[in-house]
mmCIF file of C-alpha atoms in Angstrom:
data_model
loop_
_atom_site.group_PDB
_atom_site.id
_atom_site.type_symbol
_atom_site.label_atom_id
_atom_site.label_comp_id
_atom_site.label_asym_id
_atom_site.label_seq_id
_atom_site.Cartn_x
_atom_site.Cartn_y
_atom_site.Cartn_z
ATOM 1 C CA MET A 49 0.000 0.000 0.000
ATOM 2 C CA ASP A 50 1.351 3.399 -0.959
ATOM 3 C CA PRO A 51 1.922 6.014 1.805
ATOM 4 C CA ILE A 52 -1.119 8.128 0.878
ATOM 5 C CA SER A 53 -3.462 5.118 0.927
ATOM 6 C CA ALA A 54 -1.945 3.943 4.204
ATOM 7 C CA TRP A 55 -2.464 7.386 5.737
ATOM 8 C CA ILE A 56 -6.120 7.451 4.577
ATOM 9 C CA ALA A 57 -6.689 3.934 5.933
ATOM 10 C CA SER A 58 -5.144 4.874 9.289
ATOM 11 C CA TRP A 59 -7.957 7.392 9.803
ATOM 12 C CA LYS A 60 -10.709 4.835 9.260
ATOM 13 C CA ILE A 61 -14.211 6.097 10.093
ATOM 14 C CA PRO A 62 -15.569 3.701 12.766
ATOM 15 C CA LEU A 63 -18.863 3.167 10.964
ATOM 16 C CA GLY A 64 -19.164 -0.466 12.041
ATOM 17 C CA ARG A 65 -18.609 0.398 15.712
ATOM 18 C CA TRP A 66 -21.190 3.186 15.531
ATOM 19 C CA GLY A 67 -23.685 0.765 14.030
ATOM 20 C CA ARG A 68 -22.994 -1.834 16.710
ATOM 21 C CA ASN A 69 -23.426 0.770 19.462
ATOM 22 C CA PHE A 70 -26.697 1.926 17.911
ATOM 23 C CA PHE A 71 -28.145 -1.593 17.811
ATOM 24 C CA ASP A 72 -26.838 -2.314 21.301
ATOM 25 C CA PHE A 73 -28.754 0.763 22.474
ATOM 26 C CA LEU A 74 -31.926 -0.437 20.723
ATOM 27 C CA THR A 75 -31.743 -3.968 22.105
ATOM 28 C CA THR A 76 -30.950 -2.680 25.598
ATOM 29 C CA HIS A 77 -33.778 -0.147 25.858
ATOM 30 C CA PHE A 78 -36.413 -1.336 23.374
ATOM 31 C CA ALA A 79 -36.113 -5.127 23.387
ATOM 32 C CA TRP A 80 -39.631 -5.329 24.866
ATOM 33 C CA LEU A 81 -41.037 -3.409 21.887
ATOM 34 C CA PHE A 82 -39.332 -5.555 19.248
ATOM 35 C CA ASP A 83 -40.238 -8.767 21.096
ATOM 36 C CA THR A 84 -43.880 -7.692 21.344
ATOM 37 C CA LEU A 85 -44.019 -6.787 17.661
ATOM 38 C CA ALA A 86 -42.357 -10.074 16.656
ATOM 39 C CA ASP A 87 -44.747 -12.086 18.853
ATOM 40 C CA TRP A 88 -47.780 -10.229 17.490
ATOM 41 C CA LEU A 89 -46.715 -10.625 13.863
ATOM 42 C CA GLY A 90 -45.872 -14.276 14.410
ATOM 43 C CA ALA A 91 -49.246 -14.929 16.037
ATOM 44 C CA VAL A 92 -51.134 -13.223 13.186
ATOM 45 C CA LEU A 93 -49.218 -15.119 10.497
ATOM 46 C CA ASP A 94 -49.476 -18.459 12.297
ATOM 47 C CA GLY A 95 -53.198 -17.893 12.848
ATOM 48 C CA ALA A 96 -53.753 -17.157 9.161
ATOM 49 C CA VAL A 97 -51.789 -20.251 8.151
ATOM 50 C CA ASP A 98 -53.722 -22.456 10.592
ATOM 51 C CA LEU A 99 -57.014 -21.025 9.345
ATOM 52 C CA LEU A 100 -56.205 -21.748 5.683
ATOM 53 C CA LEU A 101 -54.766 -25.183 6.427
ATOM 54 C CA GLY A 102 -57.977 -25.985 8.291
ATOM 55 C CA VAL A 103 -59.862 -25.728 4.995
ATOM 56 C CA PRO A 104 -59.693 -28.863 2.802
ATOM 57 C CA PRO A 105 -57.245 -28.212 -0.057
ATOM 58 C CA VAL A 106 -59.820 -28.940 -2.775
ATOM 59 C CA LEU A 107 -62.305 -26.494 -1.271
ATOM 60 C CA LEU A 108 -59.649 -23.788 -0.837
ATOM 61 C CA ILE A 109 -58.507 -24.266 -4.440
ATOM 62 C CA LEU A 110 -62.088 -23.773 -5.631
ATOM 63 C CA ILE A 111 -62.431 -20.640 -3.477
ATOM 64 C CA ILE A 112 -59.225 -19.176 -4.951
ATOM 65 C CA ALA A 113 -60.402 -20.067 -8.472
ATOM 66 C CA ALA A 114 -63.751 -18.363 -7.800
ATOM 67 C CA LEU A 115 -61.919 -15.285 -6.507
ATOM 68 C CA ALA A 116 -59.770 -15.267 -9.658
ATOM 69 C CA TYR A 117 -62.922 -15.369 -11.802
ATOM 70 C CA ALA A 118 -64.570 -12.601 -9.766
ATOM 71 C CA LEU A 119 -61.509 -10.376 -10.235
ATOM 72 C CA GLN A 120 -60.760 -11.081 -13.905
ATOM 73 C CA ARG A 121 -63.948 -12.636 -15.372
ATOM 74 C CA SER A 122 -61.817 -15.266 -17.105
ATOM 75 C CA TRP A 123 -62.742 -18.939 -16.934
ATOM 76 C CA LYS A 124 -59.368 -19.790 -18.456
ATOM 77 C CA LEU A 125 -57.591 -18.155 -15.521
ATOM 78 C CA SER A 126 -59.830 -20.008 -13.046
ATOM 79 C CA LEU A 127 -59.116 -23.320 -14.766
ATOM 80 C CA GLY A 128 -55.407 -22.547 -14.724
ATOM 81 C CA VAL A 129 -55.589 -21.770 -10.994
ATOM 82 C CA VAL A 130 -57.310 -25.115 -10.296
ATOM 83 C CA LEU A 131 -54.826 -27.140 -12.344
ATOM 84 C CA SER A 132 -51.783 -25.281 -11.005
ATOM 85 C CA LEU A 133 -52.750 -25.574 -7.339
ATOM 86 C CA ALA A 134 -53.746 -29.215 -7.829
ATOM 87 C CA PHE A 135 -50.238 -29.818 -9.186
ATOM 88 C CA ILE A 136 -48.769 -28.264 -6.025
ATOM 89 C CA VAL A 137 -50.924 -30.593 -3.897
ATOM 90 C CA ASN A 138 -49.698 -33.490 -6.045
ATOM 91 C CA GLN A 139 -46.086 -32.517 -5.289
ATOM 92 C CA GLY A 140 -46.726 -32.561 -1.538
ATOM 93 C CA LEU A 141 -45.991 -28.851 -1.095
ATOM 94 C CA TRP A 142 -49.441 -27.571 -0.113
ATOM 95 C CA LYS A 143 -48.542 -26.613 3.470
ATOM 96 C CA GLU A 144 -45.408 -24.747 2.348
ATOM 97 C CA THR A 145 -47.379 -22.990 -0.387
ATOM 98 C CA ILE A 146 -49.986 -21.755 2.097
ATOM 99 C CA GLU A 147 -47.217 -20.491 4.394
ATOM 100 C CA THR A 148 -45.629 -18.642 1.479
ATOM 101 C CA LEU A 149 -48.995 -17.260 0.369
ATOM 102 C CA VAL A 150 -49.676 -15.837 3.828
ATOM 103 C CA LEU A 151 -46.208 -14.291 4.018
ATOM 104 C CA VAL A 152 -46.462 -12.738 0.540
ATOM 105 C CA VAL A 153 -50.013 -11.442 0.982
ATOM 106 C CA GLY A 154 -49.172 -10.020 4.409
ATOM 107 C CA ALA A 155 -45.994 -8.323 3.215
ATOM 108 C CA THR A 156 -47.678 -7.015 0.054
ATOM 109 C CA THR A 157 -50.636 -5.631 2.000
ATOM 110 C CA ALA A 158 -48.329 -3.822 4.429
ATOM 111 C CA SER A 159 -46.109 -2.540 1.585
ATOM 112 C CA MET A 160 -49.097 -1.159 -0.327
ATOM 113 C CA ALA A 161 -50.557 0.356 2.850
ATOM 114 C CA ILE A 162 -47.257 2.187 3.318
ATOM 115 C CA GLY A 163 -46.377 2.800 -0.325
ATOM 116 C CA VAL A 164 -49.587 4.276 -1.742
ATOM 117 C CA PRO A 165 -50.081 7.049 0.881
ATOM 118 C CA VAL A 166 -46.365 7.899 0.851
ATOM 119 C CA GLY A 167 -46.386 7.983 -2.962
ATOM 120 C CA ILE A 168 -49.410 10.308 -2.976
ATOM 121 C CA TRP A 169 -47.746 12.566 -0.404
ATOM 122 C CA ALA A 170 -44.524 12.679 -2.431
ATOM 123 C CA ALA A 171 -46.422 13.414 -5.657
ATOM 124 C CA HIS A 172 -48.000 16.479 -4.031
ATOM 125 C CA ASN A 173 -44.766 17.643 -2.392
ATOM 126 C CA GLU A 174 -41.573 17.617 -4.432
ATOM 127 C CA ARG A 175 -39.456 18.349 -1.354
ATOM 128 C CA VAL A 176 -40.706 15.137 0.252
ATOM 129 C CA TYR A 177 -39.839 13.160 -2.881
ATOM 130 C CA GLY A 178 -36.403 14.774 -2.930
ATOM 131 C CA TRP A 179 -35.774 13.435 0.565
ATOM 132 C CA LEU A 180 -37.312 10.061 -0.257
ATOM 133 C CA GLN A 181 -35.307 9.353 -3.402
ATOM 134 C CA PRO A 182 -31.956 8.503 -1.739
ATOM 135 C CA VAL A 183 -33.779 6.445 0.906
ATOM 136 C CA LEU A 184 -35.626 4.446 -1.772
ATOM 137 C CA ASP A 185 -32.413 4.004 -3.743
ATOM 138 C CA LEU A 186 -30.726 2.662 -0.612
ATOM 139 C CA MET A 187 -33.596 0.264 0.126
ATOM 140 C CA GLN A 188 -33.548 -1.099 -3.428
ATOM 141 C CA THR A 189 -29.787 -1.369 -3.937
ATOM 142 C CA LEU A 190 -28.564 -2.444 -0.500
ATOM 143 C CA PRO A 191 -27.840 -6.205 -0.674
ATOM 144 C CA THR A 192 -30.601 -8.141 1.029
ATOM 145 C CA PHE A 193 -28.243 -10.029 3.321
ATOM 146 C CA VAL A 194 -27.035 -6.715 4.759
ATOM 147 C CA TYR A 195 -30.336 -5.937 6.437
ATOM 148 C CA LEU A 196 -30.779 -9.509 7.603
ATOM 149 C CA ILE A 197 -28.206 -8.823 10.325
ATOM 150 C CA PRO A 198 -29.968 -5.900 12.097
ATOM 151 C CA VAL A 199 -33.386 -7.514 11.623
ATOM 152 C CA LEU A 200 -32.108 -10.731 13.205
ATOM 153 C CA ILE A 201 -30.613 -8.765 16.104
ATOM 154 C CA LEU A 202 -33.855 -6.879 16.752
ATOM 155 C CA PHE A 203 -36.493 -9.534 16.022
ATOM 156 C CA GLY A 204 -34.738 -12.901 16.229
ATOM 157 C CA LEU A 205 -35.636 -15.906 14.074
ATOM 158 C CA GLY A 206 -39.090 -16.653 12.718
ATOM 159 C CA ALA A 207 -41.799 -15.451 10.374
ATOM 160 C CA ALA A 208 -41.883 -11.881 11.753
ATOM 161 C CA PRO A 209 -38.363 -10.881 10.646
ATOM 162 C CA GLY A 210 -39.054 -12.532 7.276
ATOM 163 C CA VAL A 211 -42.088 -10.322 6.746
ATOM 164 C CA ILE A 212 -40.253 -7.196 7.925
ATOM 165 C CA VAL A 213 -37.311 -7.790 5.557
ATOM 166 C CA THR A 214 -39.770 -8.390 2.709
ATOM 167 C CA ILE A 215 -41.621 -5.144 3.451
ATOM 168 C CA ILE A 216 -38.354 -3.180 3.455
ATOM 169 C CA PHE A 217 -37.388 -4.730 0.124
ATOM 170 C CA ALA A 218 -40.791 -4.404 -1.592
ATOM 171 C CA SER A 219 -42.064 -1.004 -0.369
ATOM 172 C CA PRO A 220 -40.080 1.213 -2.776
ATOM 173 C CA ALA A 221 -41.939 -0.193 -5.816
ATOM 174 C CA PRO A 222 -45.453 0.989 -4.818
ATOM 175 C CA ILE A 223 -44.038 4.310 -3.567
ATOM 176 C CA ARG A 224 -42.308 5.048 -6.876
ATOM 177 C CA LEU A 225 -45.156 3.845 -9.095
ATOM 178 C CA THR A 226 -47.833 5.652 -7.088
ATOM 179 C CA TYR A 227 -45.756 8.823 -7.359
ATOM 180 C CA LEU A 228 -45.372 8.273 -11.114
ATOM 181 C CA GLY A 229 -49.088 7.594 -11.566
ATOM 182 C CA ILE A 230 -50.219 10.692 -9.677
ATOM 183 C CA ARG A 231 -47.654 12.919 -11.408
ATOM 184 C CA SER A 232 -48.751 11.559 -14.810
ATOM 185 C CA VAL A 233 -52.393 12.636 -14.452
ATOM 186 C CA PRO A 234 -53.125 14.964 -17.408
ATOM 187 C CA VAL A 235 -53.197 18.623 -16.400
ATOM 188 C CA PRO A 236 -56.395 19.331 -18.412
ATOM 189 C CA LEU A 237 -58.134 16.636 -16.379
ATOM 190 C CA LEU A 238 -57.143 18.348 -13.128
ATOM 191 C CA GLU A 239 -58.151 21.743 -14.490
ATOM 192 C CA ALA A 240 -61.550 20.383 -15.499
ATOM 193 C CA GLY A 241 -62.086 19.037 -11.980
ATOM 194 C CA GLU A 242 -61.107 22.379 -10.459
ATOM 195 C CA ALA A 243 -63.405 24.181 -12.884
ATOM 196 C CA PHE A 244 -66.316 22.118 -11.565
ATOM 197 C CA GLY A 245 -65.440 23.183 -8.022
ATOM 198 C CA ALA A 246 -63.805 19.964 -6.806
ATOM 199 C CA THR A 247 -61.906 20.185 -3.543
ATOM 200 C CA ARG A 248 -58.389 18.763 -3.186
ATOM 201 C CA ARG A 249 -59.799 15.616 -1.595
ATOM 202 C CA GLN A 250 -62.352 15.206 -4.380
ATOM 203 C CA LEU A 251 -59.640 15.723 -6.996
ATOM 204 C CA LEU A 252 -57.583 12.986 -5.341
ATOM 205 C CA TRP A 253 -60.376 10.411 -5.049
ATOM 206 C CA LYS A 254 -62.328 11.160 -8.222
ATOM 207 C CA VAL A 255 -59.656 12.323 -10.664
ATOM 208 C CA GLU A 256 -56.095 11.472 -9.661
ATOM 209 C CA LEU A 257 -56.516 7.981 -8.201
ATOM 210 C CA PRO A 258 -58.801 6.646 -10.986
ATOM 211 C CA SER A 259 -56.414 8.021 -13.609
ATOM 212 C CA ALA A 260 -53.350 6.612 -11.811
ATOM 213 C CA LEU A 261 -54.945 3.227 -10.995
ATOM 214 C CA PRO A 262 -53.215 1.214 -13.769
ATOM 215 C CA THR A 263 -49.811 2.479 -12.622
ATOM 216 C CA ILE A 264 -50.655 1.828 -8.965
ATOM 217 C CA MET A 265 -51.752 -1.706 -9.857
ATOM 218 C CA ALA A 266 -48.445 -2.167 -11.667
ATOM 219 C CA GLY A 267 -46.862 -1.267 -8.334
ATOM 220 C CA LEU A 268 -48.985 -3.984 -6.708
ATOM 221 C CA THR A 269 -47.805 -6.673 -9.131
ATOM 222 C CA GLN A 270 -44.200 -5.507 -8.735
ATOM 223 C CA CYS A 271 -44.638 -5.687 -4.971
ATOM 224 C CA ILE A 272 -45.933 -9.274 -5.238
ATOM 225 C CA MET A 273 -43.010 -10.346 -7.410
ATOM 226 C CA LEU A 274 -40.473 -8.689 -5.119
ATOM 227 C CA SER A 275 -42.086 -10.340 -2.086
ATOM 228 C CA LEU A 276 -41.897 -13.747 -3.749
ATOM 229 C CA SER A 277 -38.264 -13.160 -4.632
ATOM 230 C CA MET A 278 -37.619 -12.824 -0.890
ATOM 231 C CA VAL A 279 -39.113 -16.223 -0.020
ATOM 232 C CA VAL A 280 -35.774 -18.048 -0.054
ATOM 233 C CA ILE A 281 -33.999 -15.210 1.787
ATOM 234 C CA ALA A 282 -36.717 -15.184 4.461
ATOM 235 C CA ALA A 283 -36.259 -18.935 4.919
ATOM 236 C CA LEU A 284 -32.658 -18.291 5.977
ATOM 237 C CA ILE A 285 -33.902 -16.371 9.019
ATOM 238 C CA GLY A 286 -36.535 -18.880 10.078
ATOM 239 C CA ALA A 287 -39.585 -18.032 7.961
ATOM 240 C CA ASP A 288 -41.592 -21.068 6.876
ATOM 241 C CA GLY A 289 -42.765 -21.644 3.328
ATOM 242 C CA LEU A 290 -41.426 -22.757 -0.025
ATOM 243 C CA GLY A 291 -38.064 -21.165 0.714
ATOM 244 C CA LYS A 292 -37.238 -23.885 3.259
ATOM 245 C CA PRO A 293 -37.256 -26.803 0.794
ATOM 246 C CA VAL A 294 -35.211 -24.681 -1.626
ATOM 247 C CA VAL A 295 -32.592 -24.003 1.069
ATOM 248 C CA ARG A 296 -32.669 -27.669 2.110
ATOM 249 C CA ALA A 297 -32.221 -28.735 -1.510
ATOM 250 C CA LEU A 298 -29.305 -26.323 -1.872
ATOM 251 C CA ASN A 299 -27.589 -27.635 1.255
ATOM 252 C CA THR A 300 -28.006 -31.294 0.242
ATOM 253 C CA VAL A 301 -27.692 -30.822 -3.536
ATOM 254 C CA ASN A 302 -31.165 -32.345 -3.871
ATOM 255 C CA ILE A 303 -32.060 -31.460 -7.469
ATOM 256 C CA PRO A 304 -35.606 -32.972 -7.505
ATOM 257 C CA LEU A 305 -36.658 -31.123 -4.328
ATOM 258 C CA GLY A 306 -35.177 -27.854 -5.623
ATOM 259 C CA LEU A 307 -37.029 -28.162 -8.943
ATOM 260 C CA GLU A 308 -40.333 -29.002 -7.247
ATOM 261 C CA ALA A 309 -40.167 -26.120 -4.748
ATOM 262 C CA GLY A 310 -38.865 -23.674 -7.354
ATOM 263 C CA LEU A 311 -41.675 -24.559 -9.758
ATOM 264 C CA ALA A 312 -44.227 -24.122 -6.947
ATOM 265 C CA ILE A 313 -42.876 -20.594 -6.330
ATOM 266 C CA VAL A 314 -43.176 -19.811 -10.052
ATOM 267 C CA ILE A 315 -46.755 -21.121 -10.164
ATOM 268 C CA LEU A 316 -47.748 -19.036 -7.139
ATOM 269 C CA ALA A 317 -46.129 -15.955 -8.678
ATOM 270 C CA ILE A 318 -48.018 -16.390 -11.965
ATOM 271 C CA ILE A 319 -51.356 -16.918 -10.187
ATOM 272 C CA LEU A 320 -50.973 -13.842 -7.977
ATOM 273 C CA ASP A 321 -49.736 -11.719 -10.891
ATOM 274 C CA ARG A 322 -52.690 -12.634 -13.110
ATOM 275 C CA MET A 323 -55.203 -12.091 -10.321
ATOM 276 C CA ALA A 324 -53.800 -8.672 -9.373
ATOM 277 C CA ARG A 325 -53.843 -7.168 -12.865
ATOM 278 C CA VAL A 326 -56.319 -4.465 -13.849
ATOM 279 C CA ARG A 327 -59.144 -6.057 -15.823
ATOM 280 C CA LYS A 328 -59.443 -4.374 -19.203
ATOM 281 C CA GLY A 329 -62.697 -5.873 -20.281
ATOM 282 C CA PRO A 330 -65.012 -8.889 -20.167
ATOM 283 C CA GLY A 331 -64.143 -12.222 -21.655
ATOM 284 C CA ARG A 332 -60.400 -12.074 -21.236
#
């Protein structure tokens, strides 16, 4: 190492020590809060899984197929849902699929509940979006394994940290796409609403949100895909679901198990993506 580099390295900023001290402070003074949140999240997720597993698989498959038809008015989609989920039952991965479904739906719901209001706020306040941009960039580019460490320290092992990591990873998509959708509303449309005496709240609910809905729904599908991409990562910190057989297959070089679990994840992703899309018309 040359003298200049050695001199720079000798004045190393103790970032790691600061981070450790910060998390030591959190675990010392707020362990009760993180434990309570982890227990509550775990109880909600476990309760949802137990509830769904209490329904016979065939009946639950028919309910999901009926929901798919109600959302998209497509008998082809409903038939595909039945055949795809029946294949998962055939592969002996029904329990893991339900666990993954609960995790993904829970994380997606929380991400959208955070992302849509924040995106609307940012669209109406450029200063807010200016502050948000570097935070969103950090959330999307920081390697996933990096925030596994603090989440594990604060929440321990289990489903709760898996959901929290997934929310952190997936939230930027609905925030950005909601912002884009609201900012893309045609100005003449807003001016027409104002000309008819609409208040700001009425403009939001009756003009901006309906116009931005396709973009917001694109944020929903992106959120679902990002949540599913975290299934294997969440399994590394104790979350149940299809990620566990994938990790087990990786550790034991079990190719059949890896293919079966991986295909089940793909099937679930396709089903959720098709069900969450904006319906363009009857008969699709």
